[in-house]
mmCIF file of C-alpha atoms in Angstrom:
data_model
loop_
_atom_site.group_PDB
_atom_site.id
_atom_site.type_symbol
_atom_site.label_atom_id
_atom_site.label_comp_id
_atom_site.label_asym_id
_atom_site.label_seq_id
_atom_site.Cartn_x
_atom_site.Cartn_y
_atom_site.Cartn_z
ATOM 1 C CA MET A 15 -103.688 -46.614 87.740
ATOM 2 C CA LYS A 16 -102.389 -49.434 85.570
ATOM 3 C CA LEU A 17 -103.104 -49.619 81.852
ATOM 4 C CA TYR A 18 -102.867 -53.143 80.482
ATOM 5 C CA MET A 19 -101.965 -52.834 76.827
ATOM 6 C CA SER A 20 -100.068 -54.052 73.792
ATOM 7 C CA LEU A 21 -97.845 -51.810 71.703
ATOM 8 C CA ASN A 22 -99.595 -52.701 68.432
ATOM 9 C CA SER A 23 -103.192 -52.594 69.644
ATOM 10 C CA PRO A 24 -105.006 -49.626 68.114
ATOM 11 C CA TYR A 25 -107.515 -49.636 70.964
ATOM 12 C CA ALA A 26 -104.759 -49.493 73.566
ATOM 13 C CA ARG A 27 -103.139 -46.732 71.540
ATOM 14 C CA LEU A 28 -106.269 -44.589 71.881
ATOM 15 C CA VAL A 29 -105.795 -44.612 75.642
ATOM 16 C CA ARG A 30 -102.024 -44.171 75.451
ATOM 17 C CA VAL A 31 -102.414 -41.103 73.226
ATOM 18 C CA LEU A 32 -105.143 -39.636 75.435
ATOM 19 C CA VAL A 33 -102.988 -40.069 78.553
ATOM 20 C CA ARG A 34 -100.099 -38.229 76.874
ATOM 21 C CA GLU A 35 -102.283 -35.478 75.434
ATOM 22 C CA ALA A 36 -103.846 -34.981 78.866
ATOM 23 C CA GLY A 37 -100.399 -34.649 80.438
ATOM 24 C CA CYS A 38 -101.047 -37.394 82.966
ATOM 25 C CA ALA A 39 -98.630 -40.118 81.839
ATOM 26 C CA ASP A 40 -97.079 -40.026 85.315
ATOM 27 C CA LYS A 41 -100.403 -41.184 86.785
ATOM 28 C CA VAL A 42 -100.898 -44.198 84.497
ATOM 29 C CA THR A 43 -98.439 -47.096 84.434
ATOM 30 C CA GLU A 44 -98.406 -49.024 81.159
ATOM 31 C CA VAL A 45 -98.197 -52.801 81.558
ATOM 32 C CA GLN A 46 -97.634 -54.815 78.378
ATOM 33 C CA VAL A 47 -99.603 -58.051 78.205
ATOM 34 C CA ASP A 48 -100.453 -60.701 75.655
ATOM 35 C CA PRO A 49 -104.238 -60.954 75.971
ATOM 36 C CA ARG A 50 -104.211 -64.338 74.210
ATOM 37 C CA ASP A 51 -101.916 -65.935 76.819
ATOM 38 C CA GLY A 52 -103.978 -67.430 79.621
ATOM 39 C CA SER A 53 -100.881 -68.418 81.574
ATOM 40 C CA SER A 54 -99.822 -64.782 82.089
ATOM 41 C CA GLY A 55 -102.375 -64.144 84.817
ATOM 42 C CA TYR A 56 -103.992 -61.345 82.837
ATOM 43 C CA TRP A 57 -107.275 -63.220 82.530
ATOM 44 C CA ALA A 58 -107.598 -63.136 86.321
ATOM 45 C CA THR A 59 -107.284 -59.344 86.160
ATOM 46 C CA ASN A 60 -109.598 -58.953 83.180
ATOM 47 C CA PRO A 61 -111.718 -62.080 82.591
ATOM 48 C CA ILE A 62 -112.883 -60.845 79.167
ATOM 49 C CA GLY A 63 -109.217 -60.978 78.144
ATOM 50 C CA LEU A 64 -109.261 -57.903 75.916
ATOM 51 C CA ILE A 65 -106.998 -54.880 75.882
ATOM 52 C CA PRO A 66 -106.867 -52.181 76.920
ATOM 53 C CA ALA A 67 -107.982 -52.471 80.507
ATOM 54 C CA LEU A 68 -107.479 -49.912 83.237
ATOM 55 C CA GLU A 69 -106.988 -51.057 86.824
ATOM 56 C CA LEU A 70 -107.935 -48.383 89.330
ATOM 57 C CA ALA A 71 -106.317 -47.889 92.725
ATOM 58 C CA ASP A 72 -109.077 -49.887 94.441
ATOM 59 C CA GLY A 73 -108.561 -52.846 92.080
ATOM 60 C CA LEU A 74 -111.642 -52.207 89.939
ATOM 61 C CA VAL A 75 -110.878 -52.931 86.271
ATOM 62 C CA LEU A 76 -112.451 -51.042 83.392
ATOM 63 C CA SER A 77 -112.291 -52.593 79.933
ATOM 64 C CA GLU A 78 -113.265 -51.325 76.487
ATOM 65 C CA SER A 79 -111.234 -48.436 75.166
ATOM 66 C CA ASP A 80 -114.080 -45.914 75.025
ATOM 67 C CA LEU A 81 -114.964 -46.498 78.695
ATOM 68 C CA VAL A 82 -111.302 -46.286 79.685
ATOM 69 C CA CYS A 83 -110.819 -43.073 77.713
ATOM 70 C CA ARG A 84 -113.966 -41.523 79.197
ATOM 71 C CA HIS A 85 -112.865 -42.421 82.711
ATOM 72 C CA ILE A 86 -109.410 -40.933 82.250
ATOM 73 C CA ASP A 87 -110.880 -37.845 80.598
ATOM 74 C CA ASP A 88 -113.304 -37.293 83.479
ATOM 75 C CA ALA A 89 -110.898 -38.233 86.285
ATOM 76 C CA LEU A 90 -107.691 -36.607 85.052
ATOM 77 C CA ALA A 91 -108.506 -34.132 82.253
ATOM 78 C CA GLY A 92 -111.679 -32.371 83.359
ATOM 79 C CA GLY A 93 -113.752 -33.920 80.560
ATOM 80 C CA ARG A 94 -112.207 -31.763 77.854
ATOM 81 C CA PHE A 95 -111.509 -34.534 75.329
ATOM 82 C CA TYR A 96 -115.185 -35.560 75.038
ATOM 83 C CA ALA A 97 -116.639 -32.059 75.450
ATOM 84 C CA GLY A 98 -116.928 -31.404 71.704
ATOM 85 C CA VAL A 99 -118.629 -34.739 71.086
ATOM 86 C CA ARG A 100 -121.171 -34.001 73.818
ATOM 87 C CA ARG A 101 -122.144 -30.590 72.449
ATOM 88 C CA ASP A 102 -121.701 -30.962 68.665
ATOM 89 C CA ALA A 103 -123.510 -33.668 66.704
ATOM 90 C CA ARG A 104 -121.042 -33.257 63.811
ATOM 91 C CA ARG A 105 -118.117 -34.148 66.089
ATOM 92 C CA ALA A 106 -120.107 -37.095 67.452
ATOM 93 C CA ALA A 107 -120.814 -38.282 63.897
ATOM 94 C CA ALA A 108 -117.123 -37.974 62.997
ATOM 95 C CA LEU A 109 -116.224 -40.011 66.090
ATOM 96 C CA GLY A 110 -118.650 -42.743 65.078
ATOM 97 C CA MET A 111 -117.240 -42.800 61.561
ATOM 98 C CA ALA A 112 -113.628 -43.054 62.790
ATOM 99 C CA GLN A 113 -114.575 -45.799 65.258
ATOM 100 C CA GLY A 114 -116.385 -47.650 62.467
ATOM 101 C CA ILE A 115 -113.361 -47.503 60.167
ATOM 102 C CA LEU A 116 -111.227 -49.065 62.896
ATOM 103 C CA PHE A 117 -113.848 -51.703 63.687
ATOM 104 C CA ARG A 118 -114.133 -52.750 60.029
ATOM 105 C CA GLY A 119 -110.354 -52.880 59.702
ATOM 106 C CA LEU A 120 -110.074 -55.078 62.769
ATOM 107 C CA LEU A 121 -112.760 -57.445 61.500
ATOM 108 C CA ALA A 122 -110.772 -57.815 58.284
ATOM 109 C CA ARG A 123 -107.483 -58.328 60.140
ATOM 110 C CA THR A 124 -108.983 -60.933 62.471
ATOM 111 C CA ASP A 125 -110.393 -62.902 59.555
ATOM 112 C CA GLN A 126 -107.088 -62.703 57.664
ATOM 113 C CA MET A 127 -105.333 -64.336 60.622
ATOM 114 C CA ARG A 128 -107.649 -67.367 60.712
ATOM 115 C CA PRO A 129 -107.312 -70.458 58.556
ATOM 116 C CA ALA A 130 -108.800 -69.802 55.143
ATOM 117 C CA ALA A 131 -112.536 -70.256 54.889
ATOM 118 C CA PRO A 132 -114.314 -70.372 51.521
ATOM 119 C CA ASP A 133 -115.762 -66.884 51.999
ATOM 120 C CA ARG A 134 -112.784 -65.254 53.738
ATOM 121 C CA ASP A 135 -111.595 -63.107 50.847
ATOM 122 C CA ALA A 136 -115.111 -61.816 50.182
ATOM 123 C CA PHE A 137 -115.642 -61.084 53.887
ATOM 124 C CA VAL A 138 -112.348 -59.199 54.169
ATOM 125 C CA ALA A 139 -113.092 -57.250 50.990
ATOM 126 C CA ARG A 140 -116.522 -56.210 52.365
ATOM 127 C CA GLN A 141 -114.966 -54.946 55.604
ATOM 128 C CA LEU A 142 -112.248 -52.970 53.850
ATOM 129 C CA SER A 143 -114.743 -51.586 51.340
ATOM 130 C CA ALA A 144 -116.912 -50.354 54.218
ATOM 131 C CA ALA A 145 -113.859 -48.705 55.809
ATOM 132 C CA SER A 146 -113.070 -46.968 52.518
ATOM 133 C CA ARG A 147 -116.662 -45.743 52.116
ATOM 134 C CA ALA A 148 -116.552 -44.354 55.643
ATOM 135 C CA ALA A 149 -113.253 -42.608 54.896
ATOM 136 C CA ASP A 150 -114.863 -41.051 51.803
ATOM 137 C CA ALA A 151 -117.775 -39.823 53.927
ATOM 138 C CA LEU A 152 -115.412 -38.417 56.539
ATOM 139 C CA GLU A 153 -113.432 -36.632 53.823
ATOM 140 C CA LYS A 154 -116.628 -34.845 52.758
ATOM 141 C CA THR A 155 -117.867 -33.898 56.209
ATOM 142 C CA ILE A 156 -114.889 -33.284 58.493
ATOM 143 C CA GLU A 157 -114.280 -29.690 59.527
ATOM 144 C CA ASP A 158 -110.996 -28.177 60.670
ATOM 145 C CA HIS A 159 -110.733 -27.315 64.329
ATOM 146 C CA GLU A 160 -108.104 -26.319 66.854
ATOM 147 C CA GLY A 161 -106.599 -28.581 69.469
ATOM 148 C CA VAL A 162 -107.051 -32.296 69.983
ATOM 149 C CA ASP A 163 -110.134 -34.127 71.168
ATOM 150 C CA ILE A 164 -111.287 -37.744 71.209
ATOM 151 C CA VAL A 165 -112.243 -37.575 67.524
ATOM 152 C CA ASP A 166 -108.664 -36.637 66.619
ATOM 153 C CA ILE A 167 -107.278 -39.380 68.852
ATOM 154 C CA VAL A 168 -109.498 -42.100 67.361
ATOM 155 C CA PHE A 169 -108.891 -40.892 63.808
ATOM 156 C CA GLY A 170 -105.105 -40.660 64.251
ATOM 157 C CA ALA A 171 -104.837 -44.076 65.873
ATOM 158 C CA THR A 172 -107.087 -45.615 63.221
ATOM 159 C CA VAL A 173 -105.136 -44.242 60.268
ATOM 160 C CA GLY A 174 -101.823 -45.148 61.888
ATOM 161 C CA TRP A 175 -103.011 -48.703 62.442
ATOM 162 C CA PHE A 176 -104.360 -48.979 58.870
ATOM 163 C CA GLY A 177 -100.918 -47.969 57.597
ATOM 164 C CA PHE A 178 -99.415 -50.724 59.744
ATOM 165 C CA ARG A 179 -101.887 -53.573 59.078
ATOM 166 C CA HIS A 180 -103.687 -52.660 55.839
ATOM 167 C CA GLU A 181 -101.158 -50.536 53.976
ATOM 168 C CA ALA A 182 -102.423 -51.708 50.582
ATOM 169 C CA VAL A 183 -105.840 -50.152 51.282
ATOM 170 C CA GLY A 184 -104.364 -46.652 51.129
ATOM 171 C CA ILE A 185 -106.885 -45.239 53.587
ATOM 172 C CA LEU A 186 -105.644 -41.680 52.926
ATOM 173 C CA GLN A 187 -105.127 -42.022 49.184
ATOM 174 C CA GLY A 188 -107.193 -39.461 47.246
ATOM 175 C CA ARG A 189 -108.393 -37.893 50.501
ATOM 176 C CA PRO A 190 -106.475 -34.628 50.927
ATOM 177 C CA LYS A 191 -108.437 -33.339 53.923
ATOM 178 C CA LEU A 192 -107.896 -36.581 55.833
ATOM 179 C CA THR A 193 -104.227 -36.581 54.817
ATOM 180 C CA ARG A 194 -103.681 -33.066 56.190
ATOM 181 C CA TRP A 195 -105.562 -33.973 59.349
ATOM 182 C CA PHE A 196 -103.485 -37.098 59.924
ATOM 183 C CA GLU A 197 -100.191 -35.346 59.185
ATOM 184 C CA ARG A 198 -101.010 -32.649 61.746
ATOM 185 C CA LEU A 199 -101.749 -35.275 64.377
ATOM 186 C CA ASP A 200 -98.875 -37.602 63.549
ATOM 187 C CA ARG A 201 -96.352 -34.842 64.305
ATOM 188 C CA ARG A 202 -97.577 -34.536 67.877
ATOM 189 C CA PRO A 203 -95.436 -36.326 70.486
ATOM 190 C CA ALA A 204 -98.408 -38.286 71.862
ATOM 191 C CA PHE A 205 -98.869 -39.876 68.441
ATOM 192 C CA SER A 206 -95.217 -40.241 67.420
ATOM 193 C CA GLU A 207 -94.340 -41.915 70.740
ATOM 194 C CA THR A 208 -97.079 -44.534 70.380
ATOM 195 C CA ARG A 209 -96.814 -45.589 66.721
ATOM 196 C CA PRO A 210 -97.377 -49.308 66.124
ATOM 197 C CA GLY A 211 -94.696 -51.426 64.608
#
């Protein structure tokens, strides 16, 4: 399998961490691409032009990080990374919250990169405020657990990316449970080997 990715993409990092945590890095070849460069040939592989994308042995290409992660989990890890989300609504809710924090952060980042529009600052502030509210909610509801699942992977990649792209937000500031959670994850090789920057 080939994983088309970028080193700083948080969505690609989700897959890269999962592959390492699953112990199947030898089965997935990482291919760095610039998804914005139409001359690279990547758009022929993945017409939507987003990363990550996973090319299977038969040439079929899966895009969207959640679909790619689910496929790898089912095909190479026996479904163990999504098992908790399937059987525990609290884990599913935590996954949704972590995904939402990343989504809001990416909306803000995308708007910051565009030429200034009259409402840009207000739009960015709304996105980052929503991410902070979600982090507050996660701080109140997250429960300790053993091991690593997809919730941990999404949360760790999200917080790592926020530290890289939105450092001033301080997504962990005043959130001791989230801080401990992130520190536990960030020490793991799968996370330390895939840090953005």
